[in-house]
Short mmCIF file of C-alpha atoms and ligand atoms in Angstrom, two decimals:
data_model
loop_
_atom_site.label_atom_id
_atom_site.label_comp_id
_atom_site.label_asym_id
_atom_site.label_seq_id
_atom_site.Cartn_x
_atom_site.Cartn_y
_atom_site.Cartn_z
CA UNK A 1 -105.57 -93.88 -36.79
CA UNK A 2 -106.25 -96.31 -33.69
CA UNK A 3 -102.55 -97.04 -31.86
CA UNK A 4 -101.42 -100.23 -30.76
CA UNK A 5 -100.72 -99.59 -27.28
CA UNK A 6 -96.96 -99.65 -25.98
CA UNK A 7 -95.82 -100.63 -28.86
CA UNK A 8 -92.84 -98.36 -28.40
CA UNK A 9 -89.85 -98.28 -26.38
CA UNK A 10 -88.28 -94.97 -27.60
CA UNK A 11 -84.70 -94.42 -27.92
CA UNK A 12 -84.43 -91.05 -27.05
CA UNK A 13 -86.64 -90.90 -24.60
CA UNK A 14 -85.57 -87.16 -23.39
CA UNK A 15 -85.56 -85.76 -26.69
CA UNK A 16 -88.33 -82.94 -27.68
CA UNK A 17 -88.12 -81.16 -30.44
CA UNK A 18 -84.83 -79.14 -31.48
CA UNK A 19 -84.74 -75.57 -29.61
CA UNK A 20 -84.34 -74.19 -33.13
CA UNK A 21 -87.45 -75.53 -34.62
CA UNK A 22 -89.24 -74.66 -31.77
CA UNK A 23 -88.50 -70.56 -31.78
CA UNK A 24 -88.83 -70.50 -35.54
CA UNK A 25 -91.91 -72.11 -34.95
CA UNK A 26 -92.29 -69.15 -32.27
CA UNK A 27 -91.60 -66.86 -34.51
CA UNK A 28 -93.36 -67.65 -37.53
CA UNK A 29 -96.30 -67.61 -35.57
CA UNK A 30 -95.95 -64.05 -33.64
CA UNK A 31 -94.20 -63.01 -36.88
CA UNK A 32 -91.09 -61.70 -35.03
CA UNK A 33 -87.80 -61.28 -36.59
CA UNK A 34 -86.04 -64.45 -36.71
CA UNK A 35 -82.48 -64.12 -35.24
CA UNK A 36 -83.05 -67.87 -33.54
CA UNK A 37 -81.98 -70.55 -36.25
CA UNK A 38 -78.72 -70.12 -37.93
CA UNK A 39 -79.51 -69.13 -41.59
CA UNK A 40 -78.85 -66.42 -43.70
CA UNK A 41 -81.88 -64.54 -44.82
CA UNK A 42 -79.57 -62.93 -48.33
CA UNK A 43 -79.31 -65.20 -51.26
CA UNK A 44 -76.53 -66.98 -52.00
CA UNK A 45 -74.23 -66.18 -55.31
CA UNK A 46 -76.85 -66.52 -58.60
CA UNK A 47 -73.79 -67.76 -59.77
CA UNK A 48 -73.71 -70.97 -57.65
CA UNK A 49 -77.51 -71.33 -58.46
CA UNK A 50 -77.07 -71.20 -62.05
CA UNK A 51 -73.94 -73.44 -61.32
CA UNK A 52 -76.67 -76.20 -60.28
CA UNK A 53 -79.11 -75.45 -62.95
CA UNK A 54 -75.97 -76.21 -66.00
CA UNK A 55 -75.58 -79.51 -64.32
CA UNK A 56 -79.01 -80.36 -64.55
CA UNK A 57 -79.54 -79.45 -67.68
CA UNK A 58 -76.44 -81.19 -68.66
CA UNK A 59 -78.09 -84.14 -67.52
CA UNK A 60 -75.66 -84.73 -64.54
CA UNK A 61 -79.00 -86.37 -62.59
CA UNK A 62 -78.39 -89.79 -61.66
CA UNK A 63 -77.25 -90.90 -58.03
CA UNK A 64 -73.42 -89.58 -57.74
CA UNK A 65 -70.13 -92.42 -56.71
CA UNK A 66 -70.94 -93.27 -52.86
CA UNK A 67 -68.07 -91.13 -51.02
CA UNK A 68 -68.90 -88.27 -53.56
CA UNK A 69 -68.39 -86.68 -57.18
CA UNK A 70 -64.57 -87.29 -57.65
CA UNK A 71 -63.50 -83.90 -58.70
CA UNK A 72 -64.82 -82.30 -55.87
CA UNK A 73 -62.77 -84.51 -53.59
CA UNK A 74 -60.10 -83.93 -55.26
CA UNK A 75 -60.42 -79.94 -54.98
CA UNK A 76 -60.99 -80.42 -51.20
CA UNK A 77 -58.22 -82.26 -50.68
CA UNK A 78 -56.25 -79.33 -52.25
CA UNK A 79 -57.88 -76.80 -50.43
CA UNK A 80 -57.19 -78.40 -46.94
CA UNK A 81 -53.83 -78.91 -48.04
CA UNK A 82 -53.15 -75.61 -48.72
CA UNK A 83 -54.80 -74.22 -45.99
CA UNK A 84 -53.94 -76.18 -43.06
CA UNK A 85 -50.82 -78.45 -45.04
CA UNK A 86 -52.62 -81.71 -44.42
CA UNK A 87 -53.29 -84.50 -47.34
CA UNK A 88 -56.46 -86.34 -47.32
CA UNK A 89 -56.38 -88.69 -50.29
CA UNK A 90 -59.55 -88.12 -52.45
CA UNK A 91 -60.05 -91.94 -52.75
CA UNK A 92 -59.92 -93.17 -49.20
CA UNK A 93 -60.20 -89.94 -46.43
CA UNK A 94 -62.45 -88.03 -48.35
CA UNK A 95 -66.17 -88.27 -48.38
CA UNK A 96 -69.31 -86.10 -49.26
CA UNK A 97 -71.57 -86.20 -46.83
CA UNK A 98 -75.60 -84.66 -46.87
CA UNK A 99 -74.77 -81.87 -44.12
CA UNK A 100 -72.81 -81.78 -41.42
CA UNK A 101 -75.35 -83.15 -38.98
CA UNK A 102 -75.57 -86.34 -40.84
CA UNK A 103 -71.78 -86.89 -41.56
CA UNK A 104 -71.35 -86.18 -37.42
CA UNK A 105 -74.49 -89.09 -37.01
CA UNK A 106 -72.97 -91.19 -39.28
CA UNK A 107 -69.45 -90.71 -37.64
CA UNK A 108 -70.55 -91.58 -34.42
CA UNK A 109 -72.93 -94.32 -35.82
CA UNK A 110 -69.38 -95.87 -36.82
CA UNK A 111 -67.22 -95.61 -34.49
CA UNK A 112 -68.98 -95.28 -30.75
CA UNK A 113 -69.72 -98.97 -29.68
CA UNK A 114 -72.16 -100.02 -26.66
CA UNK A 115 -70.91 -98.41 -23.87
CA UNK A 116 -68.05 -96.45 -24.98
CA UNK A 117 -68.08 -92.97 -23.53
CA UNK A 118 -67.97 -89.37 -25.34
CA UNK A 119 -67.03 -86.17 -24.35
CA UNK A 120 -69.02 -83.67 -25.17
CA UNK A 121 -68.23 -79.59 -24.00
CA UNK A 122 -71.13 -77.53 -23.26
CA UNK A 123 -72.52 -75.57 -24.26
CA UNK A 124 -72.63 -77.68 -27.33
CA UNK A 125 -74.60 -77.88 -30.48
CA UNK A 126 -78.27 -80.06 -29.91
CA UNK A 127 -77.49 -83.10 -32.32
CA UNK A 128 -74.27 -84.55 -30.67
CA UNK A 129 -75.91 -85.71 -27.59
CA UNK A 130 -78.60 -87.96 -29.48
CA UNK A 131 -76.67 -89.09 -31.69
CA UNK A 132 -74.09 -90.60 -29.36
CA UNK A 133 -77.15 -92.52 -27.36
CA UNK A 134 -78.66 -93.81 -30.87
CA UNK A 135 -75.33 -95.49 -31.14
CA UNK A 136 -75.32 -96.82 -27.42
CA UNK A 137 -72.98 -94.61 -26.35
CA UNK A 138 -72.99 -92.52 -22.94
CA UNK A 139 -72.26 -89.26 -22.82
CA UNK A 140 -70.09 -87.21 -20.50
CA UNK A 141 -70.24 -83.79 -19.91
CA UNK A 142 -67.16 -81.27 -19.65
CA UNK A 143 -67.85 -77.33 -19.92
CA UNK A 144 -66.54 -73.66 -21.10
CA UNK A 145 -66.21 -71.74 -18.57
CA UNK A 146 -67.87 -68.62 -18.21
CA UNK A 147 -67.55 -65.56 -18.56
CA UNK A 148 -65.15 -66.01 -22.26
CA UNK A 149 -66.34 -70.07 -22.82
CA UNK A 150 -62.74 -71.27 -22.02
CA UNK A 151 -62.37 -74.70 -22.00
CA UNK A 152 -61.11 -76.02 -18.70
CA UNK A 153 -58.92 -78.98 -20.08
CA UNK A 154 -57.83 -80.17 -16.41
CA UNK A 155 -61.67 -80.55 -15.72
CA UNK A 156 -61.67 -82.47 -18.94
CA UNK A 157 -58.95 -84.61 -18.71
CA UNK A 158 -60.73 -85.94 -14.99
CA UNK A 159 -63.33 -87.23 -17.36
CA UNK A 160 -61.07 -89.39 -19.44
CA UNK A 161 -60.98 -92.88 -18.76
CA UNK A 162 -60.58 -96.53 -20.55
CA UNK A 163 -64.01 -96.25 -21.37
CA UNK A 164 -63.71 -93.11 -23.48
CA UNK A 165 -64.07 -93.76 -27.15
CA UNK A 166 -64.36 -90.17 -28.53
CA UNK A 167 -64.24 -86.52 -27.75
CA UNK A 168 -66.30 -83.84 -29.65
CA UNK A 169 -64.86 -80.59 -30.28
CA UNK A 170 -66.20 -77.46 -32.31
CA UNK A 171 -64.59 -74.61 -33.32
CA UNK A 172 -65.68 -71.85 -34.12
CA UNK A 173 -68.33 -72.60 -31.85
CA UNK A 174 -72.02 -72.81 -31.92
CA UNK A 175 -73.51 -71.27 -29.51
CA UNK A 176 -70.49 -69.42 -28.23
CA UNK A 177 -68.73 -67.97 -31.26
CA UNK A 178 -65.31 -68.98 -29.27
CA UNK A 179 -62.22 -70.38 -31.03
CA UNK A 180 -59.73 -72.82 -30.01
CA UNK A 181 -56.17 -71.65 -29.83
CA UNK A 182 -53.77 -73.46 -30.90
CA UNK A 183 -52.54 -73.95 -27.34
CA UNK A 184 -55.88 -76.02 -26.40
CA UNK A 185 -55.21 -78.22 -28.98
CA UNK A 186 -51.22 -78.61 -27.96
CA UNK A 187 -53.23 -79.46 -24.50
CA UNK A 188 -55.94 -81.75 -26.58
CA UNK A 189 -52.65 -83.54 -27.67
CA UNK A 190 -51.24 -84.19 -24.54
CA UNK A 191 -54.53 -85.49 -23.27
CA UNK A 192 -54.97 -87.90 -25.57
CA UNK A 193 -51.77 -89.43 -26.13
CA UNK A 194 -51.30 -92.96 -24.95
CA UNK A 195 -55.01 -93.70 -25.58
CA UNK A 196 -57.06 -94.79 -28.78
CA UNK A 197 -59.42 -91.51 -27.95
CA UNK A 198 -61.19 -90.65 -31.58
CA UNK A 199 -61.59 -86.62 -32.09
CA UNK A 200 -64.48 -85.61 -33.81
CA UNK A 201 -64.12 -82.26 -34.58
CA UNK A 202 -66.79 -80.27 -35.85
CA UNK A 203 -64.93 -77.22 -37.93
CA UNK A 204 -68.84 -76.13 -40.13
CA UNK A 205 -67.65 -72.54 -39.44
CA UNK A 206 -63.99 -72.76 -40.09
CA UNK A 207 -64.03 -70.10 -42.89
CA UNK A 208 -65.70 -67.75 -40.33
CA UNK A 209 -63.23 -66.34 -38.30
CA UNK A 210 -62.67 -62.64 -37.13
CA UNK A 211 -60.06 -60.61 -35.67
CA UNK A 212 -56.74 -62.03 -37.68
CA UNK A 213 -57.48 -65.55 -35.56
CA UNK A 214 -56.39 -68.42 -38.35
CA UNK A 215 -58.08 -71.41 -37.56
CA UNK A 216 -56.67 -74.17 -35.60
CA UNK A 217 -58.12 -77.31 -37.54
CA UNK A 218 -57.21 -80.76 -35.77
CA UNK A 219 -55.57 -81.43 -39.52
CA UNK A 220 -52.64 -78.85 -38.63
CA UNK A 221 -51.12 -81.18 -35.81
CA UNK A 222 -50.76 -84.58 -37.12
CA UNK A 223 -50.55 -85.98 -34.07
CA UNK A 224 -54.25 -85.14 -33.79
CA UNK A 225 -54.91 -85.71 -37.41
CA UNK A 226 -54.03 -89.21 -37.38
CA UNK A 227 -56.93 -89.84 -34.97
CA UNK A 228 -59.52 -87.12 -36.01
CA UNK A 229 -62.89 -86.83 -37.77
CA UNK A 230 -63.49 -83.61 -39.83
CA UNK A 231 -66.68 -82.15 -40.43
CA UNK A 232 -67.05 -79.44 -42.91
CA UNK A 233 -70.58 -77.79 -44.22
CA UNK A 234 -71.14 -76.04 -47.62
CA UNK A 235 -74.40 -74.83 -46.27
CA UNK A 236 -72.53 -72.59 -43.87
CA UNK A 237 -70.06 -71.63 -46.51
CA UNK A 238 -71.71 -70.66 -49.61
CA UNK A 239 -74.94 -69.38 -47.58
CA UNK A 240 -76.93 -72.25 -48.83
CA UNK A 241 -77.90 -74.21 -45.54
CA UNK A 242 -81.23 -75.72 -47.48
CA UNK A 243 -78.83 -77.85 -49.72
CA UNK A 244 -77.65 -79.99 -46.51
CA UNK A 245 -74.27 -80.99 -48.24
CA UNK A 246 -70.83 -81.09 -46.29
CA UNK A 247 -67.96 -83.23 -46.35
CA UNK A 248 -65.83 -85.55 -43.82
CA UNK A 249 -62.49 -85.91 -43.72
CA UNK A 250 -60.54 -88.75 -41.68
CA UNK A 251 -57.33 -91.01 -41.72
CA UNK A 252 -58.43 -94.05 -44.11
CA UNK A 253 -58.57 -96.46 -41.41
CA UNK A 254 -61.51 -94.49 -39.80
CA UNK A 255 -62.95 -92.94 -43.33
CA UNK A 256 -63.71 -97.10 -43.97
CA UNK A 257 -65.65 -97.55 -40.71
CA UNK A 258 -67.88 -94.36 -41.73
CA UNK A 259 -68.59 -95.22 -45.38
CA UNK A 260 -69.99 -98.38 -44.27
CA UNK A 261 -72.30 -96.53 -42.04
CA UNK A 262 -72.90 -93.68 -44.19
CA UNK A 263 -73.58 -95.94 -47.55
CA UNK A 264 -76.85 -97.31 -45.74
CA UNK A 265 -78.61 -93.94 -44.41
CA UNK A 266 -78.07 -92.51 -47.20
CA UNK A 267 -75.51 -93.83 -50.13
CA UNK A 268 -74.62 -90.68 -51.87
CA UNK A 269 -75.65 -86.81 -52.00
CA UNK A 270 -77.44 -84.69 -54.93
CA UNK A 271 -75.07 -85.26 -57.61
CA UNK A 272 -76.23 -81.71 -59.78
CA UNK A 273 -74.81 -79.74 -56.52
CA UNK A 274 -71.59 -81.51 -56.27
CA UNK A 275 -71.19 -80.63 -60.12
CA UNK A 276 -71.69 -77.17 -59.16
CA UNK A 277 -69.61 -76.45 -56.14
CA UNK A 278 -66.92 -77.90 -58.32
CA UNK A 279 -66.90 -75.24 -60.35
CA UNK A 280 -67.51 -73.04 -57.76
CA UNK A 281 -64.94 -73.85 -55.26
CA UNK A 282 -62.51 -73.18 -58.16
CA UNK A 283 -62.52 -69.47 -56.85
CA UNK A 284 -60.84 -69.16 -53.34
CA UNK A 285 -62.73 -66.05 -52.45
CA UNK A 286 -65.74 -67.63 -52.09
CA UNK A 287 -64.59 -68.89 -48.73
CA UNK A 288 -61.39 -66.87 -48.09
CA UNK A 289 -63.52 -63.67 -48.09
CA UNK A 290 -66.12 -64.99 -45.65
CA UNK A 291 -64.44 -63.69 -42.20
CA UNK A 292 -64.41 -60.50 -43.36
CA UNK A 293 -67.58 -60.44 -44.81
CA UNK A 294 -69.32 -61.98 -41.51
CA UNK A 295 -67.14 -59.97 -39.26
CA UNK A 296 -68.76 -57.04 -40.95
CA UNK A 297 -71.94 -57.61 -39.85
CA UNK A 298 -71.03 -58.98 -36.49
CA UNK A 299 -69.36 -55.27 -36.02
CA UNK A 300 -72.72 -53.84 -37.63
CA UNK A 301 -75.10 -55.51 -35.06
CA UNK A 302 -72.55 -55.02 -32.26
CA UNK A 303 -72.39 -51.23 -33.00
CA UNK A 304 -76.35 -50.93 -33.65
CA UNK A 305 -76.98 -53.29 -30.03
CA UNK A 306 -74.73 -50.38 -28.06
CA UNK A 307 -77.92 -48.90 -26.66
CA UNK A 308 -79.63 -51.48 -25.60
CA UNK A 309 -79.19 -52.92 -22.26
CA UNK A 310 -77.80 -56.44 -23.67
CA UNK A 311 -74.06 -56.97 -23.01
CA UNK A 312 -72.71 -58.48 -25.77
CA UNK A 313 -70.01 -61.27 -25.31
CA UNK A 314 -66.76 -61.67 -26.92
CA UNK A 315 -67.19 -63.27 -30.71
CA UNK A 316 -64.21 -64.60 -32.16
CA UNK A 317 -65.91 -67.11 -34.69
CA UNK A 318 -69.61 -68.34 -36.47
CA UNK A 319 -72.28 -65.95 -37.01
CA UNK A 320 -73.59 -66.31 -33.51
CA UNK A 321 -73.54 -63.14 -30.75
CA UNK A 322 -74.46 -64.07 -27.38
CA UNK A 323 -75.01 -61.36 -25.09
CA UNK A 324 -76.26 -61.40 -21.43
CA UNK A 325 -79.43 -59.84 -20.82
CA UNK A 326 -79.36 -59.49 -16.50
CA UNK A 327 -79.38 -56.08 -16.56
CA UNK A 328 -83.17 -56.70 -18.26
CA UNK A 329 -84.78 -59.22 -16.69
CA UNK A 330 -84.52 -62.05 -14.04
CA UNK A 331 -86.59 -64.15 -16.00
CA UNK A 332 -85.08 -67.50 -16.77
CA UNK A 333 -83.60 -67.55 -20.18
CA UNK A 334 -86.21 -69.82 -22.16
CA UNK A 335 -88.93 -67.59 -20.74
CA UNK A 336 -87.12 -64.27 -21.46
CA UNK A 337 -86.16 -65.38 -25.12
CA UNK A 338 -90.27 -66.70 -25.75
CA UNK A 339 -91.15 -63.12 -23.79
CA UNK A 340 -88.96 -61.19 -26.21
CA UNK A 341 -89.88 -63.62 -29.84
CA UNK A 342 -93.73 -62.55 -28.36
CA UNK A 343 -93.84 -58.80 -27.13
CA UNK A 344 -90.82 -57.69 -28.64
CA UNK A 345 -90.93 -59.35 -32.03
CA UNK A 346 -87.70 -61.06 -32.02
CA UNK A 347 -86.41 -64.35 -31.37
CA UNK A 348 -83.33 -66.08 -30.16
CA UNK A 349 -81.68 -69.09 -28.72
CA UNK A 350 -81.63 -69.03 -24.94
CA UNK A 351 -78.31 -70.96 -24.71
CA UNK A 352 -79.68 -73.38 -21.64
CA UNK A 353 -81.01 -75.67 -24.41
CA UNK A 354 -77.23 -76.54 -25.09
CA UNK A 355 -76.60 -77.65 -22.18
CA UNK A 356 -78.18 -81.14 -20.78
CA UNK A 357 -79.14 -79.68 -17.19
CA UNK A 358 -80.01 -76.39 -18.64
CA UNK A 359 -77.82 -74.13 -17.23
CA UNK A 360 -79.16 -70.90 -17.10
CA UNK A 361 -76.70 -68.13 -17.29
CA UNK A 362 -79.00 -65.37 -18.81
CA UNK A 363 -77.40 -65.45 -21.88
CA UNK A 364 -79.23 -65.36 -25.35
CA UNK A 365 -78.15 -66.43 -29.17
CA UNK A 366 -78.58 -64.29 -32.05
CA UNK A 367 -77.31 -64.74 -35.58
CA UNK A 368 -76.19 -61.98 -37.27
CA UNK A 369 -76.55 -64.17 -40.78
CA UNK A 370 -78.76 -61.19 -41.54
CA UNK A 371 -79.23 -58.40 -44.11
CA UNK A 372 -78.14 -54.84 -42.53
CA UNK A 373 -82.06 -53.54 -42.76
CA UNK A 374 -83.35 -56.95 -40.46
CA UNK A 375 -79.93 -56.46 -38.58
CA UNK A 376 -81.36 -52.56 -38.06
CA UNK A 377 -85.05 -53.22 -37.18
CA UNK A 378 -84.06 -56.00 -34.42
CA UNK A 379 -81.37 -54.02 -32.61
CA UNK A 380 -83.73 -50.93 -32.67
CA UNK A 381 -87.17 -53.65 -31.14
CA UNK A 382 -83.95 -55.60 -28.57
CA UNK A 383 -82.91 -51.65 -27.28
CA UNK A 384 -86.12 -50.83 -26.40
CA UNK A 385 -86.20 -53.63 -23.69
N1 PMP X 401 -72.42 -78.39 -36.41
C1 PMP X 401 -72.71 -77.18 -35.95
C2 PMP X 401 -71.92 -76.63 -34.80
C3 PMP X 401 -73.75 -76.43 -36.51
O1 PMP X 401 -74.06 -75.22 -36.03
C4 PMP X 401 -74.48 -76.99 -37.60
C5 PMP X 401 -75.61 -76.25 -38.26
N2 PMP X 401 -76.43 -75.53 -37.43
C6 PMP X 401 -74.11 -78.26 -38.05
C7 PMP X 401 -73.09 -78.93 -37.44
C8 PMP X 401 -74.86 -78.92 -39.17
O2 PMP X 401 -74.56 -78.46 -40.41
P1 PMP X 401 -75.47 -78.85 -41.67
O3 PMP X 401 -76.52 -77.82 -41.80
O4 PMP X 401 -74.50 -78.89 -42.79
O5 PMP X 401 -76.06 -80.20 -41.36
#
């Protein structure tokens, strides 16, 4: 097709393509083990499938209400009740969202305004960044500190200002698998009292949690509630990341801003899914029992990765290890994680690509989403380096 020339002035001008397309792309094509995106390579419950397939046939196929399919609002708002005693009224703070990515997009789409700056902490998951300069926003950078990913909150609260119109937060974390205590957020408080700060807090992995740590949504302090943005993903919860449906949760005041964004990208989700985690959600084990389930095979891959020369760091949280691989190579880490997808048939996140100057601390991501056997055969390729 001929191209008008400069016809384009592109508004993310620094953006490639995500780090996680890119090494599934990697490995797809060396057809190495892919421990690089964060998916689950088991099925997810029949049950949940069949779930879908009864509201289909039932004929539940026509677009669902905008903010979502009322009776699953309504059994979210009892579960984060009774989990972390907060109310969000089905009607007005509740809303289905496709995915977590798009319900943080649409989020910031709403509420960041020309200008306004956002705090992001890095190493930080690849879509907040974009999104907050799609909305005109400008981003400013705090960090975890190494070695543990602690989050320095006096560095942080340098960065605050009257120009700061939101902070991000994520716990657990992706890439780190850290989770905040509840003494950051008595420091989050603190931080942000006196000042019309939004939190967004990105909680996709609060059901996976390890080691006894309960975990500390911004819903449990209301003094944080009142000015937070939840983000919640089924994919990451029922091991069914291909469906791309989530949920939001904020104070109504806030939920209005975001359903008038969200009602023109995309207006509502799949309505035969909503019917199903309905139903599904009924049972509390299908997310109470997840920490123990992932923290299984985070122990499995830990014990299998004991030979190698990788040291693993502490994972509190997600289904992400990082470990540190200096020991093995000086290589940068985007050349050591492409060396290792190609020779040694495996592939990873090096964790550079969350930050935006690419800090290199030689550290690489692996999910342990896995089944035991693909668990088995990477560790045994990753100890032979
Ligand atoms: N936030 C974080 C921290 C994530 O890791 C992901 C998924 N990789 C998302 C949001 C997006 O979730 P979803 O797949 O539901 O869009």
């Amino acid at each position: 097709m001929p191209q008008f020339p400069n016809i384009i002035k592109s508004k993310l001008p620094k953006a490639g393509t995500s780090i996680f397309a890119v090494m599934s792309a990697l490995a797809n094509k060396h057809n190495a083990i892919n421990l690089a995106q964060g998916f689950p390579d088991f099925a997810c419950d029949p049950e949940l499938v069949k779930l879908v397939n009864d509201a289909m046939k039932k004929g539940h196929n026509q677009y669902a209400p905008m903010p979502g399919h009322i009776p699953l609002r309504e059994a979210i708002a009892e579960k984060t009740s009774e989990l972390y005693s907060a109310y969000y009224n089905p009607d007005t703070e509740i809303t289905i969202m496709p995915g977590g990515t798009l319900a943080i997009n649409a989020t910031i789409m709403a509420l960041v305004h020309e200008g306004d700056e956002v705090i992001v902490i890095e190493p930080c998951y690849d879509s907040y960044v974009p999104s907050i300069i799609m909305a005109g926003g400008i981003p400013v950078y705090a960090s975890m500190k190494m070695p543990g990913y602690q989050i320095d909150w006096s560095e942080l609260k340098k960065l605050v200002n009257h120009h700061t119109r939101m902070i991000i937060l994520n716990t657990p974390n992706n890439p780190t698998g850290q989770v905040i205590s509840s003494n950051d957020m008595q420091k989050l408080q603190k931080l942000v009292e006196g000042t019309d700060i939004i939190i967004l807090s990105d909680e996709v992995y609060e059901h996976i949690i390890f080691d006894g740590y309960e975990h500390q949504s911004v819903s449990r302090f209301p003094k944080l509630a009142e000015r937070s943005v939840i983000i919640s993903s089924f994919g990451k919860t029922f091991h069914t990341t291909g469906w791309k449906i989530g949920y939001c949760l904020a104070p109504a005041n806030l939920m209005v801003e975001i359903r008038k964004a969200y009602q023109f990208m995309v207006f509502s989700v799949h309505t035969p899914t909503q019917y199903a985690i309905t139903e599904y959600i009924k049972n509390k084990d299908t997310y109470l029992q997840l920490g123990a389930f992932y923290q299984q095979k985070r122990d499995y891959f830990a014990n299998l990765m004991e030979g190698s020369q990788f040291k693993l760091l502490p994972c509190s949280g997600s289904y992400f290890q990082c470990a540190v691989y200096d020991k093995i190579s000086n290589e940068n880490d985007k050349e050591f994680a492409n060396r290792v997808t190609i020779e040694a048939g495996v592939a990873s996140i090096p964790i550079s690509a969350f930050y935006h100057k690419g800090v290199d601390n030689k550290v690489l991501r692996f999910c342990f989403a896995k089944k035991e056997e693909t668990l088995e055969k990477a560790a045994e390729k990753l100890s032979n380096l």
